[in-house]
Amino acid sequence: MKPDLAIRLLHQCRHAALATQSQPCPGYPYATAIQFVCDERHRPIFVASTLAEHSKNLLSDGRVSLSLLTPGADAAQSASRMTLLADAERIDAPDALRRRLLRYLPEAEDWLMLDFLFFRLHPKRARLIAGLGTMGWLDGNAWDSLPILNLDTEARLLRDAQSALPPSIRLLGATASARTGWKREITAERTGASRQPRRRRSANACCS
């Protein structure tokens, strides 16, 4: 199965259910909701408090499962969905990766002033169901062959593009996209005049 549908779903989602290996109850998966973004290699990145149960589990056993569903889907059984089996790794995020996370999740700036740790998921296998007759397994090595957009190049691209846009549109990130023939794809959100919580809109535009 080609990875383009799986990668598209990963970049569409901001929330997922993460199942870790329970330490207090060995053998039982411990599932929790997380917010995440993808790095330049399309691998999920998230932060978690050292006090959280799933953090304690991750630091003891990095084997996890991540469950994703098309955002806004009313019927889970007919929506595109994926289960990603992965190895979690605690990382010291470089500044460029921290900035990418904060563009998508600005609320995380307060979290990072506390005891929150960065984690990256290294895909091992993924089961994607994207519709009737469109389903299958992907091996983790499919991620190794995907084109990437360097984080510094991304920042420069966003800076140049933002200068041509009104203040009401804020660019979040750019990525190499299978859907657009591996061209660069920019994601934006429309902001309000206040700092109240905003509803995200997908505003994907191709940049050659």
N, C-alpha and C. Protein backbone atom coordinates (compact mmCIF):
# COMPACT_ATOMS: atom_id res chain seq x y z
N MET A 1 0.85 -1.20 0.00
CA MET A 1 0.00 0.00 0.00
C MET A 1 0.88 1.24 0.00
N LYS A 2 0.52 2.24 -0.83
CA LYS A 2 1.30 3.47 -0.89
C LYS A 2 1.06 4.31 0.36
N PRO A 3 2.06 5.08 0.79
CA PRO A 3 1.93 5.81 2.06
C PRO A 3 1.20 7.13 1.97
N ASP A 4 0.82 7.60 0.77
CA ASP A 4 0.31 8.96 0.65
C ASP A 4 -0.94 9.22 1.48
N LEU A 5 -1.89 8.26 1.51
CA LEU A 5 -3.11 8.45 2.28
C LEU A 5 -2.82 8.48 3.78
N ALA A 6 -1.89 7.64 4.22
CA ALA A 6 -1.53 7.61 5.64
C ALA A 6 -0.88 8.91 6.06
N ILE A 7 0.03 9.42 5.23
CA ILE A 7 0.73 10.66 5.56
C ILE A 7 -0.25 11.83 5.57
N ARG A 8 -1.18 11.83 4.61
CA ARG A 8 -2.18 12.90 4.58
C ARG A 8 -3.01 12.91 5.86
N LEU A 9 -3.44 11.73 6.32
CA LEU A 9 -4.23 11.65 7.55
C LEU A 9 -3.42 12.12 8.75
N LEU A 10 -2.16 11.74 8.81
CA LEU A 10 -1.30 12.18 9.92
C LEU A 10 -1.24 13.69 10.00
N HIS A 11 -1.09 14.35 8.86
CA HIS A 11 -0.96 15.81 8.85
C HIS A 11 -2.30 16.51 9.04
N GLN A 12 -3.41 15.82 8.77
CA GLN A 12 -4.72 16.40 9.01
C GLN A 12 -5.05 16.44 10.50
N CYS A 13 -4.61 15.45 11.22
CA CYS A 13 -5.00 15.28 12.62
C CYS A 13 -4.15 16.13 13.55
N ARG A 14 -4.79 16.61 14.61
CA ARG A 14 -4.09 17.29 15.71
C ARG A 14 -4.28 16.54 17.02
N HIS A 15 -5.23 15.62 17.03
CA HIS A 15 -5.52 14.85 18.24
C HIS A 15 -5.50 13.36 17.89
N ALA A 16 -5.13 12.56 18.87
CA ALA A 16 -5.09 11.12 18.67
C ALA A 16 -5.20 10.43 20.02
N ALA A 17 -5.46 9.14 19.99
CA ALA A 17 -5.45 8.32 21.21
C ALA A 17 -4.14 7.54 21.23
N LEU A 18 -3.38 7.74 22.28
CA LEU A 18 -2.08 7.07 22.44
C LEU A 18 -2.22 5.97 23.49
N ALA A 19 -1.89 4.76 23.09
CA ALA A 19 -1.92 3.63 24.02
C ALA A 19 -0.49 3.24 24.38
N THR A 20 -0.19 3.27 25.67
CA THR A 20 1.14 2.89 26.16
C THR A 20 1.04 1.60 26.97
N GLN A 21 2.19 1.07 27.34
CA GLN A 21 2.24 -0.16 28.13
C GLN A 21 2.13 0.19 29.61
N SER A 22 1.00 -0.17 30.21
CA SER A 22 0.78 0.19 31.61
C SER A 22 1.84 -0.45 32.50
N GLN A 23 2.43 0.37 33.36
CA GLN A 23 3.40 -0.15 34.32
C GLN A 23 2.72 -0.66 35.60
N PRO A 24 1.71 0.06 36.14
CA PRO A 24 1.03 -0.47 37.33
C PRO A 24 0.24 -1.75 37.04
N CYS A 25 -0.25 -1.88 35.80
CA CYS A 25 -1.06 -3.05 35.43
C CYS A 25 -0.43 -3.71 34.21
N PRO A 26 0.65 -4.45 34.38
CA PRO A 26 1.37 -5.04 33.24
C PRO A 26 0.47 -5.87 32.33
N GLY A 27 0.67 -5.70 31.03
CA GLY A 27 -0.11 -6.43 30.05
C GLY A 27 -1.33 -5.68 29.56
N TYR A 28 -1.72 -4.62 30.24
CA TYR A 28 -2.88 -3.84 29.83
C TYR A 28 -2.43 -2.55 29.14
N PRO A 29 -3.02 -2.23 27.98
CA PRO A 29 -2.71 -0.96 27.33
C PRO A 29 -3.37 0.20 28.08
N TYR A 30 -2.66 1.31 28.17
CA TYR A 30 -3.19 2.51 28.82
C TYR A 30 -3.36 3.58 27.75
N ALA A 31 -4.61 3.91 27.42
CA ALA A 31 -4.89 4.85 26.33
C ALA A 31 -5.23 6.23 26.88
N THR A 32 -4.71 7.25 26.22
CA THR A 32 -4.98 8.63 26.62
C THR A 32 -5.01 9.52 25.39
N ALA A 33 -5.70 10.64 25.49
CA ALA A 33 -5.78 11.59 24.38
C ALA A 33 -4.55 12.49 24.40
N ILE A 34 -3.99 12.73 23.23
CA ILE A 34 -2.85 13.64 23.12
C ILE A 34 -3.06 14.59 21.94
N GLN A 35 -2.32 15.69 21.96
CA GLN A 35 -2.20 16.60 20.82
C GLN A 35 -0.81 16.39 20.24
N PHE A 36 -0.71 16.43 18.92
CA PHE A 36 0.58 16.18 18.31
C PHE A 36 0.72 16.95 17.01
N VAL A 37 1.94 17.04 16.53
CA VAL A 37 2.24 17.52 15.18
C VAL A 37 3.24 16.54 14.58
N CYS A 38 3.51 16.70 13.30
CA CYS A 38 4.51 15.85 12.65
C CYS A 38 5.80 16.63 12.44
N ASP A 39 6.93 15.94 12.51
CA ASP A 39 8.20 16.59 12.21
C ASP A 39 8.43 16.58 10.71
N GLU A 40 9.62 16.98 10.28
CA GLU A 40 9.90 17.09 8.85
C GLU A 40 9.91 15.74 8.14
N ARG A 41 10.02 14.65 8.90
CA ARG A 41 9.99 13.30 8.32
C ARG A 41 8.64 12.62 8.54
N HIS A 42 7.63 13.41 8.86
CA HIS A 42 6.25 12.92 8.99
C HIS A 42 6.08 11.98 10.18
N ARG A 43 6.92 12.15 11.21
CA ARG A 43 6.81 11.35 12.43
C ARG A 43 6.12 12.17 13.51
N PRO A 44 5.17 11.58 14.24
CA PRO A 44 4.45 12.32 15.28
C PRO A 44 5.38 12.79 16.41
N ILE A 45 5.16 14.04 16.82
CA ILE A 45 5.88 14.67 17.93
C ILE A 45 4.84 15.17 18.93
N PHE A 46 5.09 14.96 20.21
CA PHE A 46 4.19 15.49 21.23
C PHE A 46 4.95 15.75 22.51
N VAL A 47 4.33 16.47 23.42
CA VAL A 47 4.93 16.73 24.73
C VAL A 47 4.03 16.18 25.81
N ALA A 48 4.62 15.77 26.91
CA ALA A 48 3.85 15.20 28.01
C ALA A 48 4.54 15.51 29.33
N SER A 49 3.74 15.73 30.35
CA SER A 49 4.27 16.02 31.69
C SER A 49 4.91 14.78 32.30
N THR A 50 5.95 15.00 33.08
CA THR A 50 6.59 13.87 33.77
C THR A 50 5.64 13.24 34.79
N LEU A 51 4.60 13.99 35.18
CA LEU A 51 3.64 13.46 36.16
C LEU A 51 2.56 12.60 35.51
N ALA A 52 2.45 12.67 34.19
CA ALA A 52 1.39 11.94 33.50
C ALA A 52 1.68 10.44 33.50
N GLU A 53 0.63 9.65 33.61
CA GLU A 53 0.80 8.20 33.61
C GLU A 53 1.43 7.71 32.31
N HIS A 54 1.02 8.30 31.18
CA HIS A 54 1.58 7.80 29.93
C HIS A 54 3.05 8.17 29.78
N SER A 55 3.49 9.26 30.41
CA SER A 55 4.92 9.58 30.40
C SER A 55 5.72 8.54 31.16
N LYS A 56 5.22 8.18 32.32
CA LYS A 56 5.90 7.15 33.12
C LYS A 56 5.96 5.83 32.35
N ASN A 57 4.87 5.51 31.68
CA ASN A 57 4.86 4.28 30.87
C ASN A 57 5.88 4.36 29.74
N LEU A 58 5.92 5.50 29.04
CA LEU A 58 6.82 5.67 27.91
C LEU A 58 8.28 5.56 28.31
N LEU A 59 8.62 6.11 29.47
CA LEU A 59 10.01 6.08 29.92
C LEU A 59 10.44 4.68 30.34
N SER A 60 9.46 3.81 30.60
CA SER A 60 9.77 2.43 30.96
C SER A 60 9.72 1.48 29.76
N ASP A 61 8.81 1.76 28.84
CA ASP A 61 8.62 0.89 27.67
C ASP A 61 8.09 1.76 26.54
N GLY A 62 8.87 1.91 25.48
CA GLY A 62 8.52 2.82 24.41
C GLY A 62 7.57 2.27 23.37
N ARG A 63 7.12 1.03 23.50
CA ARG A 63 6.22 0.45 22.50
C ARG A 63 4.81 1.02 22.67
N VAL A 64 4.29 1.63 21.60
CA VAL A 64 3.00 2.31 21.69
C VAL A 64 2.15 2.02 20.47
N SER A 65 0.90 2.44 20.57
CA SER A 65 -0.04 2.42 19.46
C SER A 65 -0.74 3.77 19.44
N LEU A 66 -0.84 4.35 18.25
CA LEU A 66 -1.49 5.65 18.08
C LEU A 66 -2.69 5.47 17.16
N SER A 67 -3.86 5.88 17.61
CA SER A 67 -5.09 5.73 16.84
C SER A 67 -5.56 7.09 16.35
N LEU A 68 -5.80 7.19 15.02
CA LEU A 68 -6.20 8.44 14.41
C LEU A 68 -7.50 8.27 13.63
N LEU A 69 -8.30 9.34 13.59
CA LEU A 69 -9.57 9.36 12.89
C LEU A 69 -9.68 10.69 12.16
N THR A 70 -10.23 10.69 10.96
CA THR A 70 -10.40 11.93 10.20
C THR A 70 -11.08 12.99 11.06
N PRO A 71 -10.48 14.18 11.21
CA PRO A 71 -11.08 15.23 12.05
C PRO A 71 -12.49 15.59 11.60
N GLY A 72 -13.40 15.71 12.56
CA GLY A 72 -14.77 16.10 12.28
C GLY A 72 -15.66 15.00 11.77
N ALA A 73 -15.15 13.79 11.67
CA ALA A 73 -15.96 12.68 11.16
C ALA A 73 -17.08 12.33 12.14
N ASP A 74 -18.29 12.16 11.62
CA ASP A 74 -19.43 11.81 12.46
C ASP A 74 -19.53 10.31 12.72
N ALA A 75 -19.13 9.52 11.73
CA ALA A 75 -19.25 8.07 11.84
C ALA A 75 -17.86 7.44 11.74
N ALA A 76 -17.38 6.94 12.85
CA ALA A 76 -16.01 6.41 12.89
C ALA A 76 -15.82 5.23 11.97
N GLN A 77 -16.85 4.41 11.81
CA GLN A 77 -16.70 3.19 11.02
C GLN A 77 -16.64 3.45 9.52
N SER A 78 -17.05 4.64 9.08
CA SER A 78 -16.99 4.95 7.65
C SER A 78 -15.94 6.02 7.33
N ALA A 79 -15.28 6.54 8.35
CA ALA A 79 -14.26 7.57 8.14
C ALA A 79 -12.89 6.93 7.94
N SER A 80 -11.98 7.69 7.35
CA SER A 80 -10.60 7.22 7.25
C SER A 80 -10.00 7.18 8.64
N ARG A 81 -9.28 6.09 8.92
CA ARG A 81 -8.70 5.93 10.25
C ARG A 81 -7.44 5.08 10.15
N MET A 82 -6.61 5.21 11.15
CA MET A 82 -5.33 4.50 11.10
C MET A 82 -4.87 4.16 12.51
N THR A 83 -4.26 3.01 12.63
CA THR A 83 -3.57 2.63 13.86
C THR A 83 -2.09 2.51 13.55
N LEU A 84 -1.29 3.28 14.25
CA LEU A 84 0.15 3.32 14.03
C LEU A 84 0.86 2.63 15.19
N LEU A 85 1.62 1.59 14.89
CA LEU A 85 2.46 0.94 15.89
C LEU A 85 3.84 1.58 15.80
N ALA A 86 4.37 1.99 16.94
CA ALA A 86 5.59 2.78 16.90
C ALA A 86 6.41 2.60 18.17
N ASP A 87 7.67 3.02 18.08
CA ASP A 87 8.56 3.10 19.24
C ASP A 87 8.70 4.56 19.62
N ALA A 88 8.40 4.88 20.86
CA ALA A 88 8.49 6.26 21.34
C ALA A 88 9.89 6.53 21.87
N GLU A 89 10.39 7.71 21.57
CA GLU A 89 11.72 8.11 22.01
C GLU A 89 11.63 9.50 22.64
N ARG A 90 12.19 9.64 23.84
CA ARG A 90 12.29 10.97 24.43
C ARG A 90 13.42 11.72 23.72
N ILE A 91 13.17 12.97 23.35
CA ILE A 91 14.17 13.73 22.61
C ILE A 91 14.38 15.11 23.23
N ASP A 92 15.53 15.68 22.96
CA ASP A 92 15.79 17.09 23.22
C ASP A 92 15.53 17.82 21.90
N ALA A 93 14.40 18.48 21.82
CA ALA A 93 13.98 19.07 20.55
C ALA A 93 14.83 20.28 20.21
N PRO A 94 15.34 20.36 18.98
CA PRO A 94 16.05 21.57 18.54
C PRO A 94 15.07 22.73 18.45
N ASP A 95 15.62 23.95 18.43
CA ASP A 95 14.77 25.14 18.42
C ASP A 95 13.79 25.15 17.26
N ALA A 96 14.24 24.71 16.08
CA ALA A 96 13.36 24.75 14.91
C ALA A 96 12.16 23.83 15.10
N LEU A 97 12.35 22.69 15.75
CA LEU A 97 11.25 21.77 15.99
C LEU A 97 10.32 22.31 17.06
N ARG A 98 10.87 22.95 18.08
CA ARG A 98 10.05 23.57 19.11
C ARG A 98 9.16 24.66 18.50
N ARG A 99 9.73 25.45 17.60
CA ARG A 99 8.95 26.51 16.96
C ARG A 99 7.84 25.93 16.10
N ARG A 100 8.12 24.82 15.42
CA ARG A 100 7.07 24.18 14.61
C ARG A 100 5.92 23.70 15.51
N LEU A 101 6.25 23.05 16.61
CA LEU A 101 5.21 22.60 17.54
C LEU A 101 4.37 23.77 18.03
N LEU A 102 5.02 24.88 18.38
CA LEU A 102 4.30 26.01 18.96
C LEU A 102 3.46 26.75 17.93
N ARG A 103 3.81 26.67 16.65
CA ARG A 103 2.94 27.28 15.65
C ARG A 103 1.60 26.56 15.60
N TYR A 104 1.62 25.25 15.70
CA TYR A 104 0.39 24.46 15.66
C TYR A 104 -0.31 24.42 17.02
N LEU A 105 0.47 24.39 18.09
CA LEU A 105 -0.08 24.27 19.44
C LEU A 105 0.48 25.39 20.32
N PRO A 106 0.04 26.64 20.11
CA PRO A 106 0.61 27.76 20.87
C PRO A 106 0.43 27.63 22.38
N GLU A 107 -0.61 26.89 22.80
CA GLU A 107 -0.83 26.70 24.23
C GLU A 107 0.30 25.91 24.90
N ALA A 108 1.06 25.17 24.09
CA ALA A 108 2.15 24.36 24.64
C ALA A 108 3.30 25.21 25.16
N GLU A 109 3.32 26.50 24.83
CA GLU A 109 4.40 27.35 25.33
C GLU A 109 4.40 27.38 26.85
N ASP A 110 3.22 27.43 27.46
CA ASP A 110 3.12 27.40 28.92
C ASP A 110 3.55 26.04 29.47
N TRP A 111 3.20 24.97 28.77
CA TRP A 111 3.55 23.63 29.23
C TRP A 111 5.07 23.45 29.28
N LEU A 112 5.75 24.00 28.27
CA LEU A 112 7.20 23.79 28.17
C LEU A 112 7.97 24.56 29.23
N MET A 113 7.29 25.45 29.94
CA MET A 113 7.92 26.15 31.06
C MET A 113 7.84 25.31 32.32
N LEU A 114 7.10 24.20 32.24
CA LEU A 114 6.94 23.31 33.39
C LEU A 114 7.82 22.08 33.20
N ASP A 115 7.26 20.90 33.42
CA ASP A 115 8.06 19.67 33.40
C ASP A 115 7.79 18.81 32.17
N PHE A 116 7.28 19.41 31.11
CA PHE A 116 6.88 18.63 29.94
C PHE A 116 8.09 18.18 29.12
N LEU A 117 8.02 16.95 28.63
CA LEU A 117 9.08 16.34 27.85
C LEU A 117 8.63 16.18 26.40
N PHE A 118 9.59 16.22 25.48
CA PHE A 118 9.32 15.96 24.08
C PHE A 118 9.47 14.47 23.79
N PHE A 119 8.53 13.94 22.99
CA PHE A 119 8.62 12.56 22.53
C PHE A 119 8.42 12.52 21.01
N ARG A 120 9.11 11.60 20.38
CA ARG A 120 8.94 11.35 18.95
C ARG A 120 8.56 9.88 18.75
N LEU A 121 7.64 9.62 17.83
CA LEU A 121 7.26 8.26 17.51
C LEU A 121 7.95 7.81 16.22
N HIS A 122 8.62 6.65 16.29
CA HIS A 122 9.26 6.05 15.12
C HIS A 122 8.36 4.93 14.62
N PRO A 123 7.68 5.14 13.48
CA PRO A 123 6.72 4.15 12.98
C PRO A 123 7.36 2.78 12.72
N LYS A 124 6.67 1.74 13.13
CA LYS A 124 7.08 0.36 12.84
C LYS A 124 6.15 -0.27 11.80
N ARG A 125 4.85 -0.16 12.05
CA ARG A 125 3.84 -0.62 11.08
C ARG A 125 2.59 0.25 11.28
N ALA A 126 1.77 0.32 10.23
CA ALA A 126 0.53 1.09 10.31
C ALA A 126 -0.56 0.36 9.57
N ARG A 127 -1.74 0.36 10.13
CA ARG A 127 -2.92 -0.22 9.49
C ARG A 127 -3.85 0.93 9.14
N LEU A 128 -4.04 1.16 7.84
CA LEU A 128 -4.88 2.25 7.35
C LEU A 128 -6.15 1.71 6.74
N ILE A 129 -7.28 2.30 7.11
CA ILE A 129 -8.57 2.00 6.48
C ILE A 129 -9.11 3.33 5.96
N ALA A 130 -9.12 3.47 4.63
CA ALA A 130 -9.49 4.74 4.01
C ALA A 130 -10.76 4.63 3.17
N GLY A 131 -11.50 3.56 3.36
CA GLY A 131 -12.73 3.37 2.60
C GLY A 131 -12.87 1.94 2.15
N LEU A 132 -14.03 1.61 1.57
CA LEU A 132 -14.30 0.26 1.12
C LEU A 132 -13.26 -0.18 0.08
N GLY A 133 -12.55 -1.24 0.38
CA GLY A 133 -11.53 -1.74 -0.54
C GLY A 133 -10.23 -0.98 -0.51
N THR A 134 -10.15 0.06 0.31
CA THR A 134 -8.91 0.84 0.43
C THR A 134 -8.39 0.69 1.84
N MET A 135 -7.66 -0.36 2.05
CA MET A 135 -7.11 -0.64 3.38
C MET A 135 -5.88 -1.51 3.23
N GLY A 136 -5.05 -1.49 4.24
CA GLY A 136 -3.85 -2.32 4.18
C GLY A 136 -2.83 -1.90 5.21
N TRP A 137 -1.72 -2.63 5.21
CA TRP A 137 -0.62 -2.38 6.15
C TRP A 137 0.50 -1.62 5.46
N LEU A 138 1.15 -0.79 6.23
CA LEU A 138 2.35 -0.08 5.78
C LEU A 138 3.48 -0.44 6.73
N ASP A 139 4.65 -0.75 6.19
CA ASP A 139 5.82 -0.97 7.02
C ASP A 139 6.47 0.36 7.38
N GLY A 140 7.13 0.37 8.52
CA GLY A 140 7.77 1.59 8.97
C GLY A 140 8.82 2.13 8.03
N ASN A 141 9.44 1.24 7.23
CA ASN A 141 10.47 1.72 6.32
C ASN A 141 9.90 2.58 5.20
N ALA A 142 8.55 2.61 5.05
CA ALA A 142 7.94 3.51 4.06
C ALA A 142 8.22 4.95 4.41
N TRP A 143 8.36 5.25 5.72
CA TRP A 143 8.67 6.62 6.15
C TRP A 143 10.07 7.02 5.73
N ASP A 144 10.99 6.04 5.66
CA ASP A 144 12.37 6.35 5.32
C ASP A 144 12.53 6.85 3.89
N SER A 145 11.61 6.46 3.01
CA SER A 145 11.72 6.83 1.60
C SER A 145 10.95 8.10 1.25
N LEU A 146 10.27 8.70 2.22
CA LEU A 146 9.47 9.89 1.95
C LEU A 146 10.36 11.13 1.83
N PRO A 147 10.05 12.02 0.90
CA PRO A 147 10.81 13.28 0.82
C PRO A 147 10.53 14.14 2.05
N ILE A 148 11.45 14.98 2.39
CA ILE A 148 11.32 15.82 3.57
C ILE A 148 11.46 17.28 3.20
N LEU A 149 10.99 18.13 4.07
CA LEU A 149 11.18 19.57 3.96
C LEU A 149 11.95 20.01 5.19
N ASN A 150 13.21 20.37 4.99
CA ASN A 150 14.08 20.80 6.08
C ASN A 150 13.40 21.89 6.91
N LEU A 151 13.56 21.82 8.24
CA LEU A 151 12.88 22.77 9.12
C LEU A 151 13.31 24.21 8.87
N ASP A 152 14.58 24.43 8.55
CA ASP A 152 15.04 25.79 8.26
C ASP A 152 14.44 26.28 6.94
N THR A 153 14.33 25.39 5.96
CA THR A 153 13.70 25.75 4.69
C THR A 153 12.23 26.06 4.90
N GLU A 154 11.58 25.27 5.76
CA GLU A 154 10.18 25.52 6.08
C GLU A 154 9.99 26.90 6.69
N ALA A 155 10.85 27.26 7.65
CA ALA A 155 10.74 28.55 8.32
C ALA A 155 10.92 29.70 7.32
N ARG A 156 11.85 29.55 6.40
CA ARG A 156 12.08 30.58 5.40
C ARG A 156 10.89 30.69 4.45
N LEU A 157 10.33 29.55 4.05
CA LEU A 157 9.17 29.53 3.16
C LEU A 157 7.98 30.21 3.83
N LEU A 158 7.74 29.91 5.09
CA LEU A 158 6.62 30.52 5.81
C LEU A 158 6.82 32.01 5.97
N ARG A 159 8.03 32.41 6.28
CA ARG A 159 8.31 33.84 6.46
C ARG A 159 8.05 34.62 5.16
N ASP A 160 8.50 34.07 4.04
CA ASP A 160 8.30 34.74 2.76
C ASP A 160 6.83 34.78 2.38
N ALA A 161 6.12 33.67 2.62
CA ALA A 161 4.70 33.61 2.25
C ALA A 161 3.85 34.49 3.16
N GLN A 162 4.20 34.55 4.46
CA GLN A 162 3.41 35.33 5.42
C GLN A 162 3.41 36.81 5.08
N SER A 163 4.51 37.30 4.52
CA SER A 163 4.61 38.72 4.21
C SER A 163 3.60 39.16 3.16
N ALA A 164 3.07 38.22 2.38
CA ALA A 164 2.11 38.55 1.33
C ALA A 164 0.66 38.35 1.78
N LEU A 165 0.46 37.99 3.04
CA LEU A 165 -0.88 37.67 3.53
C LEU A 165 -1.35 38.70 4.55
N PRO A 166 -2.66 38.85 4.71
CA PRO A 166 -3.19 39.75 5.74
C PRO A 166 -2.94 39.17 7.13
N PRO A 167 -2.93 40.03 8.15
CA PRO A 167 -2.69 39.56 9.52
C PRO A 167 -3.70 38.53 10.01
N SER A 168 -4.87 38.50 9.39
CA SER A 168 -5.92 37.57 9.84
C SER A 168 -5.62 36.13 9.45
N ILE A 169 -4.62 35.91 8.62
CA ILE A 169 -4.22 34.55 8.23
C ILE A 169 -2.83 34.27 8.77
N ARG A 170 -2.71 33.24 9.57
CA ARG A 170 -1.43 32.87 10.18
C ARG A 170 -0.99 31.51 9.64
N LEU A 171 0.21 31.47 9.09
CA LEU A 171 0.73 30.23 8.56
C LEU A 171 1.28 29.36 9.67
N LEU A 172 0.96 28.08 9.62
CA LEU A 172 1.35 27.15 10.67
C LEU A 172 2.57 26.32 10.28
N GLY A 173 2.54 25.76 9.08
CA GLY A 173 3.64 24.89 8.70
C GLY A 173 3.59 24.56 7.23
N ALA A 174 4.64 23.91 6.77
CA ALA A 174 4.72 23.45 5.39
C ALA A 174 5.32 22.06 5.41
N THR A 175 4.92 21.25 4.44
CA THR A 175 5.43 19.89 4.39
C THR A 175 5.45 19.41 2.95
N ALA A 176 6.28 18.41 2.68
CA ALA A 176 6.25 17.76 1.39
C ALA A 176 5.00 16.90 1.33
N SER A 177 4.20 17.05 0.28
CA SER A 177 2.89 16.42 0.23
C SER A 177 2.78 15.42 -0.90
N ALA A 178 2.39 14.19 -0.58
CA ALA A 178 2.13 13.18 -1.60
C ALA A 178 0.92 13.57 -2.44
N ARG A 179 -0.05 14.21 -1.81
CA ARG A 179 -1.30 14.56 -2.50
C ARG A 179 -1.05 15.54 -3.63
N THR A 180 -0.02 16.36 -3.51
CA THR A 180 0.27 17.36 -4.54
C THR A 180 1.52 16.99 -5.32
N GLY A 181 1.80 15.68 -5.38
CA GLY A 181 2.93 15.26 -6.17
C GLY A 181 4.26 15.60 -5.54
N TRP A 182 4.29 15.56 -4.20
CA TRP A 182 5.50 15.86 -3.44
C TRP A 182 5.98 17.29 -3.63
N LYS A 183 5.03 18.20 -3.88
CA LYS A 183 5.35 19.62 -3.80
C LYS A 183 5.18 20.06 -2.36
N ARG A 184 5.56 21.28 -2.08
CA ARG A 184 5.39 21.80 -0.73
C ARG A 184 3.95 22.23 -0.52
N GLU A 185 3.42 21.92 0.64
CA GLU A 185 2.04 22.26 0.97
C GLU A 185 2.04 23.06 2.27
N ILE A 186 1.38 24.20 2.25
CA ILE A 186 1.35 25.08 3.41
C ILE A 186 0.00 24.96 4.10
N THR A 187 0.01 24.93 5.42
CA THR A 187 -1.22 24.89 6.21
C THR A 187 -1.34 26.20 6.97
N ALA A 188 -2.55 26.78 6.96
CA ALA A 188 -2.79 28.07 7.60
C ALA A 188 -4.05 28.01 8.43
N GLU A 189 -4.23 29.02 9.29
CA GLU A 189 -5.49 29.17 10.01
C GLU A 189 -5.88 30.63 9.98
N ARG A 190 -7.19 30.88 10.02
CA ARG A 190 -7.69 32.25 10.08
C ARG A 190 -7.90 32.61 11.54
N THR A 191 -7.34 33.72 11.95
CA THR A 191 -7.42 34.14 13.34
C THR A 191 -8.47 35.22 13.52
N GLY A 192 -8.96 35.35 14.76
CA GLY A 192 -9.91 36.41 15.07
C GLY A 192 -9.19 37.62 15.65
N ALA A 193 -9.95 38.64 15.97
CA ALA A 193 -9.34 39.85 16.52
C ALA A 193 -8.94 39.66 17.97
N SER A 194 -9.57 38.72 18.66
CA SER A 194 -9.25 38.48 20.07
C SER A 194 -8.34 37.27 20.19
N ARG A 195 -7.91 37.00 21.42
CA ARG A 195 -7.06 35.84 21.69
C ARG A 195 -7.88 34.69 22.25
N GLN A 196 -9.17 34.68 21.93
CA GLN A 196 -10.02 33.58 22.35
C GLN A 196 -9.64 32.33 21.57
N PRO A 197 -9.97 31.15 22.10
CA PRO A 197 -9.68 29.91 21.36
C PRO A 197 -10.26 29.98 19.95
N ARG A 198 -9.48 29.53 18.99
CA ARG A 198 -9.84 29.66 17.59
C ARG A 198 -10.21 28.30 17.01
N ARG A 199 -11.10 28.33 16.04
CA ARG A 199 -11.42 27.12 15.28
C ARG A 199 -10.46 27.01 14.11
N ARG A 200 -9.83 25.88 13.99
CA ARG A 200 -8.87 25.69 12.91
C ARG A 200 -9.59 25.41 11.60
N ARG A 201 -9.04 25.96 10.56
CA ARG A 201 -9.54 25.68 9.21
C ARG A 201 -8.39 25.11 8.39
N SER A 202 -8.71 24.16 7.51
CA SER A 202 -7.67 23.69 6.63
C SER A 202 -7.62 24.63 5.44
N ALA A 203 -6.45 25.20 5.21
CA ALA A 203 -6.26 26.12 4.10
C ALA A 203 -4.96 25.75 3.44
N ASN A 204 -4.98 24.65 2.72
CA ASN A 204 -3.75 24.11 2.14
C ASN A 204 -3.52 24.71 0.76
N ALA A 205 -2.31 25.20 0.56
CA ALA A 205 -1.97 25.81 -0.72
C ALA A 205 -0.64 25.28 -1.19
N CYS A 206 -0.54 25.02 -2.46
CA CYS A 206 0.70 24.50 -3.04
C CYS A 206 1.69 25.60 -3.28
N CYS A 207 2.94 25.30 -3.02
CA CYS A 207 4.02 26.20 -3.37
C CYS A 207 5.08 25.39 -4.08
N SER A 208 5.48 25.79 -5.25
CA SER A 208 6.48 25.03 -5.99
C SER A 208 7.86 25.32 -5.45
